[in-house]
Amino acid sequence: MLGRRDEHAPGGSTGVAQAAALLRSGRLNVVLTGAGISTESGLPDFRSKDGLWARMDPARIASLSAFRRDPQAFYAFYTNRLEALAHAAPNAGHRALARLEALGMVQVVVTQNVDGLHQRAGSRRVVEVHGNLREARCAGCGTIGPIEEMGAVLRAGALPRCGRCGGLRRPNVVLFEELLPASAYEQAEAACRECGVLLVVGSSLEVHPVAGLPVLAVERGARLIIVNREETACDALADLVLRGEAGTVLPEIVRAAEGAAALPAG
Ligand code: APR
């Protein structure tokens, strides 16, 4: 029986072995990721000391009212994010989660990230609860198209307008003051309700409704593993807290899980 809050010292093996054992024995295991899994791909997170919200006010550049009040500042912020994403690639943490899915130890990755790096790393079932930066959506009629068209118009110094209704086009991400896409969130909630193990990676778990998913999972009997560089809002709920870099800890868990799988039965 695991005690709650078994800390894993960086590089330690106890916590990694425990995490691998939980994932091997769990059923319908779910991973929930946040911006922290993509920092080793060169994409800043939000609430670390060097994160995006440490230097910018999200209410002024990443909210629906900011988009309406100051589209130029809004588009400048997202142009910079698209530029950073163009140079980003999946890291060892993303690849480790894809491997756990291939091993049958993870059924779905629920992500708050909009960078598409899980899919590029090979994860097949990914639920994007905060939208994505692959598409642009018309704020007027909702028409969706590739984001490259929006980027090209912005680089030409114009505002991207919908060909159908003339409305402004914006990235198909969830802005502050907006609701999450209902279908994606329903899938995420259903998965967390049924999972045997919820593995949370690289999220401060401060933004609702996603921050409530670990609570829901634990209330329904799931085991909770948190891999994070810093303390999170749900550490006290966790069976296991692995403090460290996702790109280091997750491959260690895969090696432990594969090593155990290779051992002869009995
Ligand atoms: N390995 C492990 N943890 C990391 C790493 C790493 N390489 N890099 C950063 N972290 C941790 C940070 O310590 C932090 O606790 O990841 C966490 C990231 O938290 P946030 O920056 O708050 O990101 P996230 O939880 O995804 O934010 C949720 O808030 O602003 C909105 O829409 C935005 O989807 C985002 C949501």
PDB file of N, CA and C in Angstrom, residues 157-247:
ATOM      1  N   GLY A 157       0.799  42.623 -42.217  1.00  0.00           N
ATOM      2  CA  GLY A 157       0.436  43.874 -41.535  1.00  0.00           C
ATOM      3  C   GLY A 157      -1.052  44.172 -41.529  1.00  0.00           C
ATOM      4  N   ALA A 158      -1.865  43.164 -41.865  1.00  0.00           N
ATOM      5  CA  ALA A 158      -3.325  43.390 -41.882  1.00  0.00           C
ATOM      6  C   ALA A 158      -3.981  42.564 -40.779  1.00  0.00           C
ATOM      7  N   LEU A 159      -5.274  42.822 -40.545  1.00  0.00           N
ATOM      8  CA  LEU A 159      -6.043  42.018 -39.580  1.00  0.00           C
ATOM      9  C   LEU A 159      -6.691  40.875 -40.339  1.00  0.00           C
ATOM     10  N   PRO A 160      -6.604  39.639 -39.797  1.00  0.00           N
ATOM     11  CA  PRO A 160      -7.149  38.470 -40.497  1.00  0.00           C
ATOM     12  C   PRO A 160      -8.671  38.425 -40.418  1.00  0.00           C
ATOM     13  N   ARG A 161      -9.301  38.524 -41.582  1.00  0.00           N
ATOM     14  CA  ARG A 161     -10.762  38.539 -41.583  1.00  0.00           C
ATOM     15  C   ARG A 161     -11.318  37.307 -42.303  1.00  0.00           C
ATOM     16  N   CYS A 162     -12.504  36.896 -41.832  1.00  0.00           N
ATOM     17  CA  CYS A 162     -13.167  35.712 -42.382  1.00  0.00           C
ATOM     18  C   CYS A 162     -13.679  36.005 -43.793  1.00  0.00           C
ATOM     19  N   GLY A 163     -13.455  35.081 -44.720  1.00  0.00           N
ATOM     20  CA  GLY A 163     -13.918  35.267 -46.089  1.00  0.00           C
ATOM     21  C   GLY A 163     -15.429  35.146 -46.182  1.00  0.00           C
ATOM     22  N   ARG A 164     -16.029  34.530 -45.169  1.00  0.00           N
ATOM     23  CA  ARG A 164     -17.475  34.282 -45.238  1.00  0.00           C
ATOM     24  C   ARG A 164     -18.269  35.447 -44.636  1.00  0.00           C
ATOM     25  N   CYS A 165     -17.843  35.949 -43.458  1.00  0.00           N
ATOM     26  CA  CYS A 165     -18.679  36.970 -42.797  1.00  0.00           C
ATOM     27  C   CYS A 165     -17.906  38.253 -42.491  1.00  0.00           C
ATOM     28  N   GLY A 166     -16.586  38.236 -42.725  1.00  0.00           N
ATOM     29  CA  GLY A 166     -15.814  39.450 -42.464  1.00  0.00           C
ATOM     30  C   GLY A 166     -15.401  39.611 -41.015  1.00  0.00           C
ATOM     31  N   GLY A 167     -15.770  38.615 -40.186  1.00  0.00           N
ATOM     32  CA  GLY A 167     -15.374  38.693 -38.766  1.00  0.00           C
ATOM     33  C   GLY A 167     -13.879  38.479 -38.605  1.00  0.00           C
ATOM     34  N   LEU A 168     -13.352  38.868 -37.429  1.00  0.00           N
ATOM     35  CA  LEU A 168     -11.919  38.658 -37.176  1.00  0.00           C
ATOM     36  C   LEU A 168     -11.649  37.179 -36.883  1.00  0.00           C
ATOM     37  N   ARG A 169     -10.552  36.676 -37.433  1.00  0.00           N
ATOM     38  CA  ARG A 169     -10.156  35.283 -37.156  1.00  0.00           C
ATOM     39  C   ARG A 169      -9.119  35.266 -36.028  1.00  0.00           C
ATOM     40  N   ARG A 170      -9.204  34.267 -35.145  1.00  0.00           N
ATOM     41  CA  ARG A 170      -8.305  34.182 -33.980  1.00  0.00           C
ATOM     42  C   ARG A 170      -7.930  32.721 -33.788  1.00  0.00           C
ATOM     43  N   PRO A 171      -6.835  32.452 -33.080  1.00  0.00           N
ATOM     44  CA  PRO A 171      -6.442  31.056 -32.849  1.00  0.00           C
ATOM     45  C   PRO A 171      -7.566  30.283 -32.173  1.00  0.00           C
ATOM     46  N   ASN A 172      -7.704  28.998 -32.507  1.00  0.00           N
ATOM     47  CA  ASN A 172      -8.800  28.181 -31.968  1.00  0.00           C
ATOM     48  C   ASN A 172      -8.438  27.649 -30.582  1.00  0.00           C
ATOM     49  N   VAL A 173      -8.005  28.572 -29.723  1.00  0.00           N
ATOM     50  CA  VAL A 173      -7.641  28.226 -28.337  1.00  0.00           C
ATOM     51  C   VAL A 173      -8.703  28.799 -27.399  1.00  0.00           C
ATOM     52  N   VAL A 174      -8.735  28.266 -26.163  1.00  0.00           N
ATOM     53  CA  VAL A 174      -9.686  28.784 -25.174  1.00  0.00           C
ATOM     54  C   VAL A 174      -9.051  30.000 -24.503  1.00  0.00           C
ATOM     55  N   LEU A 175      -9.664  31.141 -24.641  1.00  0.00           N
ATOM     56  CA  LEU A 175      -9.168  32.366 -24.004  1.00  0.00           C
ATOM     57  C   LEU A 175      -9.762  32.470 -22.606  1.00  0.00           C
ATOM     58  N   PHE A 176      -9.124  33.247 -21.743  1.00  0.00           N
ATOM     59  CA  PHE A 176      -9.747  33.529 -20.450  1.00  0.00           C
ATOM     60  C   PHE A 176     -11.095  34.185 -20.736  1.00  0.00           C
ATOM     61  N   GLU A 177     -12.094  33.881 -19.915  1.00  0.00           N
ATOM     62  CA  GLU A 177     -13.485  34.344 -20.059  1.00  0.00           C
ATOM     63  C   GLU A 177     -14.273  33.491 -21.051  1.00  0.00           C
ATOM     64  N   GLU A 178     -13.621  32.445 -21.607  1.00  0.00           N
ATOM     65  CA  GLU A 178     -14.350  31.565 -22.533  1.00  0.00           C
ATOM     66  C   GLU A 178     -14.587  30.179 -21.914  1.00  0.00           C
ATOM     67  N   LEU A 179     -15.608  29.504 -22.385  1.00  0.00           N
ATOM     68  CA  LEU A 179     -15.873  28.137 -21.935  1.00  0.00           C
ATOM     69  C   LEU A 179     -14.972  27.170 -22.697  1.00  0.00           C
ATOM     70  N   LEU A 180     -14.687  26.029 -22.068  1.00  0.00           N
ATOM     71  CA  LEU A 180     -13.909  25.001 -22.756  1.00  0.00           C
ATOM     72  C   LEU A 180     -14.796  24.309 -23.798  1.00  0.00           C
ATOM     73  N   PRO A 181     -14.191  23.744 -24.842  1.00  0.00           N
ATOM     74  CA  PRO A 181     -15.014  22.996 -25.817  1.00  0.00           C
ATOM     75  C   PRO A 181     -15.733  21.844 -25.107  1.00  0.00           C
ATOM     76  N   ALA A 182     -17.058  21.844 -25.197  1.00  0.00           N
ATOM     77  CA  ALA A 182     -17.872  20.919 -24.383  1.00  0.00           C
ATOM     78  C   ALA A 182     -17.487  19.461 -24.630  1.00  0.00           C
ATOM     79  N   SER A 183     -17.358  19.090 -25.893  1.00  0.00           N
ATOM     80  CA  SER A 183     -17.084  17.681 -26.200  1.00  0.00           C
ATOM     81  C   SER A 183     -15.745  17.246 -25.603  1.00  0.00           C
ATOM     82  N   ALA A 184     -14.726  18.065 -25.756  1.00  0.00           N
ATOM     83  CA  ALA A 184     -13.396  17.700 -25.243  1.00  0.00           C
ATOM     84  C   ALA A 184     -13.439  17.587 -23.726  1.00  0.00           C
ATOM     85  N   TYR A 185     -14.092  18.530 -23.069  1.00  0.00           N
ATOM     86  CA  TYR A 185     -14.086  18.489 -21.610  1.00  0.00           C
ATOM     87  C   TYR A 185     -14.905  17.308 -21.098  1.00  0.00           C
ATOM     88  N   GLU A 186     -16.000  16.989 -21.793  1.00  0.00           N
ATOM     89  CA  GLU A 186     -16.805  15.816 -21.388  1.00  0.00           C
ATOM     90  C   GLU A 186     -15.979  14.531 -21.513  1.00  0.00           C
ATOM     91  N   GLN A 187     -15.177  14.447 -22.575  1.00  0.00           N
ATOM     92  CA  GLN A 187     -14.310  13.256 -22.735  1.00  0.00           C
ATOM     93  C   GLN A 187     -13.280  13.201 -21.598  1.00  0.00           C
ATOM     94  N   ALA A 188     -12.710  14.359 -21.268  1.00  0.00           N
ATOM     95  CA  ALA A 188     -11.684  14.407 -20.217  1.00  0.00           C
ATOM     96  C   ALA A 188     -12.287  14.016 -18.872  1.00  0.00           C
ATOM     97  N   GLU A 189     -13.458  14.548 -18.588  1.00  0.00           N
ATOM     98  CA  GLU A 189     -14.126  14.271 -17.310  1.00  0.00           C
ATOM     99  C   GLU A 189     -14.501  12.786 -17.217  1.00  0.00           C
ATOM    100  N   ALA A 190     -15.025  12.240 -18.309  1.00  0.00           N
ATOM    101  CA  ALA A 190     -15.414  10.813 -18.303  1.00  0.00           C
ATOM    102  C   ALA A 190     -14.190   9.933 -18.090  1.00  0.00           C
ATOM    103  N   ALA A 191     -13.085  10.270 -18.735  1.00  0.00           N
ATOM    104  CA  ALA A 191     -11.861   9.470 -18.590  1.00  0.00           C
ATOM    105  C   ALA A 191     -11.351   9.531 -17.146  1.00  0.00           C
ATOM    106  N   CYS A 192     -11.379  10.714 -16.552  1.00  0.00           N
ATOM    107  CA  CYS A 192     -10.872  10.863 -15.176  1.00  0.00           C
ATOM    108  C   CYS A 192     -11.815  10.207 -14.175  1.00  0.00           C
ATOM    109  N   ARG A 193     -13.072  10.115 -14.522  1.00  0.00           N
ATOM    110  CA  ARG A 193     -14.048   9.458 -13.634  1.00  0.00           C
ATOM    111  C   ARG A 193     -13.810   7.952 -13.588  1.00  0.00           C
ATOM    112  N   GLU A 194     -13.329   7.393 -14.717  1.00  0.00           N
ATOM    113  CA  GLU A 194     -13.218   5.930 -14.821  1.00  0.00           C
ATOM    114  C   GLU A 194     -11.795   5.408 -14.610  1.00  0.00           C
ATOM    115  N   CYS A 195     -10.820   6.316 -14.531  1.00  0.00           N
ATOM    116  CA  CYS A 195      -9.432   5.819 -14.618  1.00  0.00           C
ATOM    117  C   CYS A 195      -8.988   5.131 -13.321  1.00  0.00           C
ATOM    118  N   GLY A 196      -8.029   4.199 -13.493  1.00  0.00           N
ATOM    119  CA  GLY A 196      -7.419   3.550 -12.322  1.00  0.00           C
ATOM    120  C   GLY A 196      -6.288   4.392 -11.764  1.00  0.00           C
ATOM    121  N   VAL A 197      -5.519   5.003 -12.682  1.00  0.00           N
ATOM    122  CA  VAL A 197      -4.410   5.872 -12.292  1.00  0.00           C
ATOM    123  C   VAL A 197      -4.510   7.157 -13.121  1.00  0.00           C
ATOM    124  N   LEU A 198      -4.351   8.299 -12.443  1.00  0.00           N
ATOM    125  CA  LEU A 198      -4.222   9.580 -13.138  1.00  0.00           C
ATOM    126  C   LEU A 198      -2.798  10.066 -12.913  1.00  0.00           C
ATOM    127  N   LEU A 199      -2.072  10.236 -14.015  1.00  0.00           N
ATOM    128  CA  LEU A 199      -0.694  10.737 -13.961  1.00  0.00           C
ATOM    129  C   LEU A 199      -0.715  12.173 -14.446  1.00  0.00           C
ATOM    130  N   VAL A 200      -0.409  13.123 -13.546  1.00  0.00           N
ATOM    131  CA  VAL A 200      -0.414  14.551 -13.902  1.00  0.00           C
ATOM    132  C   VAL A 200       1.032  14.992 -14.117  1.00  0.00           C
ATOM    133  N   VAL A 201       1.289  15.627 -15.245  1.00  0.00           N
ATOM    134  CA  VAL A 201       2.665  16.026 -15.583  1.00  0.00           C
ATOM    135  C   VAL A 201       2.694  17.494 -15.997  1.00  0.00           C
ATOM    136  N   GLY A 202       3.521  18.294 -15.295  1.00  0.00           N
ATOM    137  CA  GLY A 202       3.811  19.653 -15.750  1.00  0.00           C
ATOM    138  C   GLY A 202       2.653  20.611 -15.694  1.00  0.00           C
ATOM    139  N   SER A 203       1.862  20.514 -14.624  1.00  0.00           N
ATOM    140  CA  SER A 203       0.783  21.486 -14.455  1.00  0.00           C
ATOM    141  C   SER A 203       0.756  21.979 -13.014  1.00  0.00           C
ATOM    142  N   SER A 204       0.524  23.286 -12.848  1.00  0.00           N
ATOM    143  CA  SER A 204       0.386  23.844 -11.493  1.00  0.00           C
ATOM    144  C   SER A 204      -0.970  23.488 -10.901  1.00  0.00           C
ATOM    145  N   LEU A 205      -1.885  23.037 -11.756  1.00  0.00           N
ATOM    146  CA  LEU A 205      -3.260  22.657 -11.336  1.00  0.00           C
ATOM    147  C   LEU A 205      -3.929  23.830 -10.625  1.00  0.00           C
ATOM    148  N   GLU A 206      -3.773  25.032 -11.197  1.00  0.00           N
ATOM    149  CA  GLU A 206      -4.386  26.218 -10.611  1.00  0.00           C
ATOM    150  C   GLU A 206      -5.572  26.745 -11.405  1.00  0.00           C
ATOM    151  N   VAL A 207      -5.775  26.206 -12.626  1.00  0.00           N
ATOM    152  CA  VAL A 207      -6.825  26.758 -13.492  1.00  0.00           C
ATOM    153  C   VAL A 207      -7.977  25.766 -13.598  1.00  0.00           C
ATOM    154  N   HIS A 208      -9.147  26.208 -13.188  1.00  0.00           N
ATOM    155  CA  HIS A 208     -10.359  25.363 -13.292  1.00  0.00           C
ATOM    156  C   HIS A 208     -11.006  25.572 -14.649  1.00  0.00           C
ATOM    157  N   PRO A 209     -11.791  24.603 -15.145  1.00  0.00           N
ATOM    158  CA  PRO A 209     -12.215  23.390 -14.421  1.00  0.00           C
ATOM    159  C   PRO A 209     -11.202  22.246 -14.444  1.00  0.00           C
ATOM    160  N   VAL A 210     -10.114  22.365 -15.215  1.00  0.00           N
ATOM    161  CA  VAL A 210      -9.178  21.234 -15.319  1.00  0.00           C
ATOM    162  C   VAL A 210      -8.596  20.882 -13.950  1.00  0.00           C
ATOM    163  N   ALA A 211      -8.368  21.898 -13.108  1.00  0.00           N
ATOM    164  CA  ALA A 211      -7.747  21.638 -11.797  1.00  0.00           C
ATOM    165  C   ALA A 211      -8.635  20.753 -10.925  1.00  0.00           C
ATOM    166  N   GLY A 212      -9.893  20.628 -11.286  1.00  0.00           N
ATOM    167  CA  GLY A 212     -10.795  19.764 -10.513  1.00  0.00           C
ATOM    168  C   GLY A 212     -10.745  18.303 -10.937  1.00  0.00           C
ATOM    169  N   LEU A 213     -10.095  18.024 -12.083  1.00  0.00           N
ATOM    170  CA  LEU A 213     -10.080  16.644 -12.578  1.00  0.00           C
ATOM    171  C   LEU A 213      -9.334  15.682 -11.653  1.00  0.00           C
ATOM    172  N   PRO A 214      -8.178  16.058 -11.090  1.00  0.00           N
ATOM    173  CA  PRO A 214      -7.526  15.130 -10.132  1.00  0.00           C
ATOM    174  C   PRO A 214      -8.404  14.841  -8.915  1.00  0.00           C
ATOM    175  N   VAL A 215      -9.138  15.840  -8.460  1.00  0.00           N
ATOM    176  CA  VAL A 215     -10.027  15.645  -7.301  1.00  0.00           C
ATOM    177  C   VAL A 215     -11.117  14.640  -7.679  1.00  0.00           C
ATOM    178  N   LEU A 216     -11.702  14.824  -8.852  1.00  0.00           N
ATOM    179  CA  LEU A 216     -12.746  13.904  -9.338  1.00  0.00           C
ATOM    180  C   LEU A 216     -12.206  12.483  -9.425  1.00  0.00           C
ATOM    181  N   ALA A 217     -11.014  12.329  -9.985  1.00  0.00           N
ATOM    182  CA  ALA A 217     -10.435  10.985 -10.156  1.00  0.00           C
ATOM    183  C   ALA A 217     -10.200  10.316  -8.805  1.00  0.00           C
ATOM    184  N   VAL A 218      -9.610  11.070  -7.876  1.00  0.00           N
ATOM    185  CA  VAL A 218      -9.306  10.501  -6.551  1.00  0.00           C
ATOM    186  C   VAL A 218     -10.593  10.164  -5.803  1.00  0.00           C
ATOM    187  N   GLU A 219     -11.596  11.024  -5.922  1.00  0.00           N
ATOM    188  CA  GLU A 219     -12.883  10.744  -5.265  1.00  0.00           C
ATOM    189  C   GLU A 219     -13.509   9.458  -5.791  1.00  0.00           C
ATOM    190  N   ARG A 220     -13.175   9.115  -7.079  1.00  0.00           N
ATOM    191  CA  ARG A 220     -13.755   7.895  -7.664  1.00  0.00           C
ATOM    192  C   ARG A 220     -12.806   6.709  -7.493  1.00  0.00           C
ATOM    193  N   GLY A 221     -11.784   6.886  -6.647  1.00  0.00           N
ATOM    194  CA  GLY A 221     -10.932   5.739  -6.308  1.00  0.00           C
ATOM    195  C   GLY A 221      -9.657   5.607  -7.095  1.00  0.00           C
ATOM    196  N   ALA A 222      -9.336   6.589  -7.950  1.00  0.00           N
ATOM    197  CA  ALA A 222      -8.102   6.482  -8.740  1.00  0.00           C
ATOM    198  C   ALA A 222      -6.882   6.766  -7.858  1.00  0.00           C
ATOM    199  N   ARG A 223      -5.731   6.198  -8.270  1.00  0.00           N
ATOM    200  CA  ARG A 223      -4.462   6.554  -7.652  1.00  0.00           C
ATOM    201  C   ARG A 223      -3.913   7.755  -8.404  1.00  0.00           C
ATOM    202  N   LEU A 224      -3.306   8.681  -7.717  1.00  0.00           N
ATOM    203  CA  LEU A 224      -2.836   9.931  -8.323  1.00  0.00           C
ATOM    204  C   LEU A 224      -1.320  10.025  -8.221  1.00  0.00           C
ATOM    205  N   ILE A 225      -0.681  10.186  -9.379  1.00  0.00           N
ATOM    206  CA  ILE A 225       0.772  10.403  -9.452  1.00  0.00           C
ATOM    207  C   ILE A 225       0.991  11.785 -10.054  1.00  0.00           C
ATOM    208  N   ILE A 226       1.840  12.595  -9.420  1.00  0.00           N
ATOM    209  CA  ILE A 226       2.148  13.935  -9.941  1.00  0.00           C
ATOM    210  C   ILE A 226       3.639  14.023 -10.224  1.00  0.00           C
ATOM    211  N   VAL A 227       3.958  14.372 -11.471  1.00  0.00           N
ATOM    212  CA  VAL A 227       5.356  14.646 -11.850  1.00  0.00           C
ATOM    213  C   VAL A 227       5.445  16.142 -12.132  1.00  0.00           C
ATOM    214  N   ASN A 228       6.182  16.862 -11.309  1.00  0.00           N
ATOM    215  CA  ASN A 228       6.240  18.310 -11.456  1.00  0.00           C
ATOM    216  C   ASN A 228       7.509  18.868 -10.829  1.00  0.00           C
ATOM    217  N   ARG A 229       8.001  19.966 -11.462  1.00  0.00           N
ATOM    218  CA  ARG A 229       9.232  20.602 -10.968  1.00  0.00           C
ATOM    219  C   ARG A 229       8.999  21.256  -9.600  1.00  0.00           C
ATOM    220  N   GLU A 230       7.781  21.781  -9.411  1.00  0.00           N
ATOM    221  CA  GLU A 230       7.474  22.492  -8.151  1.00  0.00           C
ATOM    222  C   GLU A 230       6.220  21.894  -7.528  1.00  0.00           C
ATOM    223  N   GLU A 231       5.882  22.347  -6.335  1.00  0.00           N
ATOM    224  CA  GLU A 231       4.661  21.890  -5.671  1.00  0.00           C
ATOM    225  C   GLU A 231       3.445  22.324  -6.499  1.00  0.00           C
ATOM    226  N   THR A 232       2.407  21.486  -6.471  1.00  0.00           N
ATOM    227  CA  THR A 232       1.171  21.830  -7.177  1.00  0.00           C
ATOM    228  C   THR A 232       0.028  21.928  -6.168  1.00  0.00           C
ATOM    229  N   ALA A 233      -1.119  22.389  -6.668  1.00  0.00           N
ATOM    230  CA  ALA A 233      -2.280  22.561  -5.786  1.00  0.00           C
ATOM    231  C   ALA A 233      -2.868  21.218  -5.352  1.00  0.00           C
ATOM    232  N   CYS A 234      -2.450  20.116  -5.965  1.00  0.00           N
ATOM    233  CA  CYS A 234      -3.036  18.799  -5.623  1.00  0.00           C
ATOM    234  C   CYS A 234      -2.021  17.839  -5.012  1.00  0.00           C
ATOM    235  N   ASP A 235      -0.823  18.321  -4.679  1.00  0.00           N
ATOM    236  CA  ASP A 235       0.191  17.408  -4.123  1.00  0.00           C
ATOM    237  C   ASP A 235      -0.344  16.647  -2.915  1.00  0.00           C
ATOM    238  N   ALA A 236      -1.128  17.308  -2.071  1.00  0.00           N
ATOM    239  CA  ALA A 236      -1.601  16.653  -0.836  1.00  0.00           C
ATOM    240  C   ALA A 236      -2.543  15.484  -1.140  1.00  0.00           C
ATOM    241  N   LEU A 237      -3.127  15.492  -2.340  1.00  0.00           N
ATOM    242  CA  LEU A 237      -4.061  14.426  -2.735  1.00  0.00           C
ATOM    243  C   LEU A 237      -3.323  13.217  -3.305  1.00  0.00           C
ATOM    244  N   ALA A 238      -2.057  13.403  -3.665  1.00  0.00           N
ATOM    245  CA  ALA A 238      -1.374  12.410  -4.497  1.00  0.00           C
ATOM    246  C   ALA A 238      -0.897  11.204  -3.699  1.00  0.00           C
ATOM    247  N   ASP A 239      -0.943  10.029  -4.345  1.00  0.00           N
ATOM    248  CA  ASP A 239      -0.275   8.848  -3.773  1.00  0.00           C
ATOM    249  C   ASP A 239       1.233   8.991  -3.905  1.00  0.00           C
ATOM    250  N   LEU A 240       1.639   9.668  -4.977  1.00  0.00           N
ATOM    251  CA  LEU A 240       3.059   9.730  -5.302  1.00  0.00           C
ATOM    252  C   LEU A 240       3.356  11.081  -5.944  1.00  0.00           C
ATOM    253  N   VAL A 241       4.359  11.783  -5.407  1.00  0.00           N
ATOM    254  CA  VAL A 241       4.789  13.050  -6.016  1.00  0.00           C
ATOM    255  C   VAL A 241       6.231  12.855  -6.463  1.00  0.00           C
ATOM    256  N   LEU A 242       6.496  12.930  -7.727  1.00  0.00           N
ATOM    257  CA  LEU A 242       7.857  12.799  -8.265  1.00  0.00           C
ATOM    258  C   LEU A 242       8.336  14.193  -8.645  1.00  0.00           C
ATOM    259  N   ARG A 243       9.236  14.717  -7.858  1.00  0.00           N
ATOM    260  CA  ARG A 243       9.714  16.093  -8.064  1.00  0.00           C
ATOM    261  C   ARG A 243      10.868  16.038  -9.057  1.00  0.00           C
ATOM    262  N   GLY A 244      10.719  16.650 -10.206  1.00  0.00           N
ATOM    263  CA  GLY A 244      11.826  16.644 -11.164  1.00  0.00           C
ATOM    264  C   GLY A 244      11.365  17.068 -12.541  1.00  0.00           C
ATOM    265  N   GLU A 245      12.249  16.934 -13.507  1.00  0.00           N
ATOM    266  CA  GLU A 245      11.980  17.324 -14.894  1.00  0.00           C
ATOM    267  C   GLU A 245      11.229  16.213 -15.608  1.00  0.00           C
ATOM    268  N   ALA A 246      10.154  16.576 -16.303  1.00  0.00           N
ATOM    269  CA  ALA A 246       9.348  15.565 -17.002  1.00  0.00           C
ATOM    270  C   ALA A 246      10.198  14.772 -17.993  1.00  0.00           C
ATOM    271  N   GLY A 247      11.098  15.476 -18.682  1.00  0.00           N
ATOM    272  CA  GLY A 247      11.930  14.819 -19.700  1.00  0.00           C
ATOM    273  C   GLY A 247      12.928  13.841 -19.117  1.00  0.00           C
TER     274      GLY A 247
END
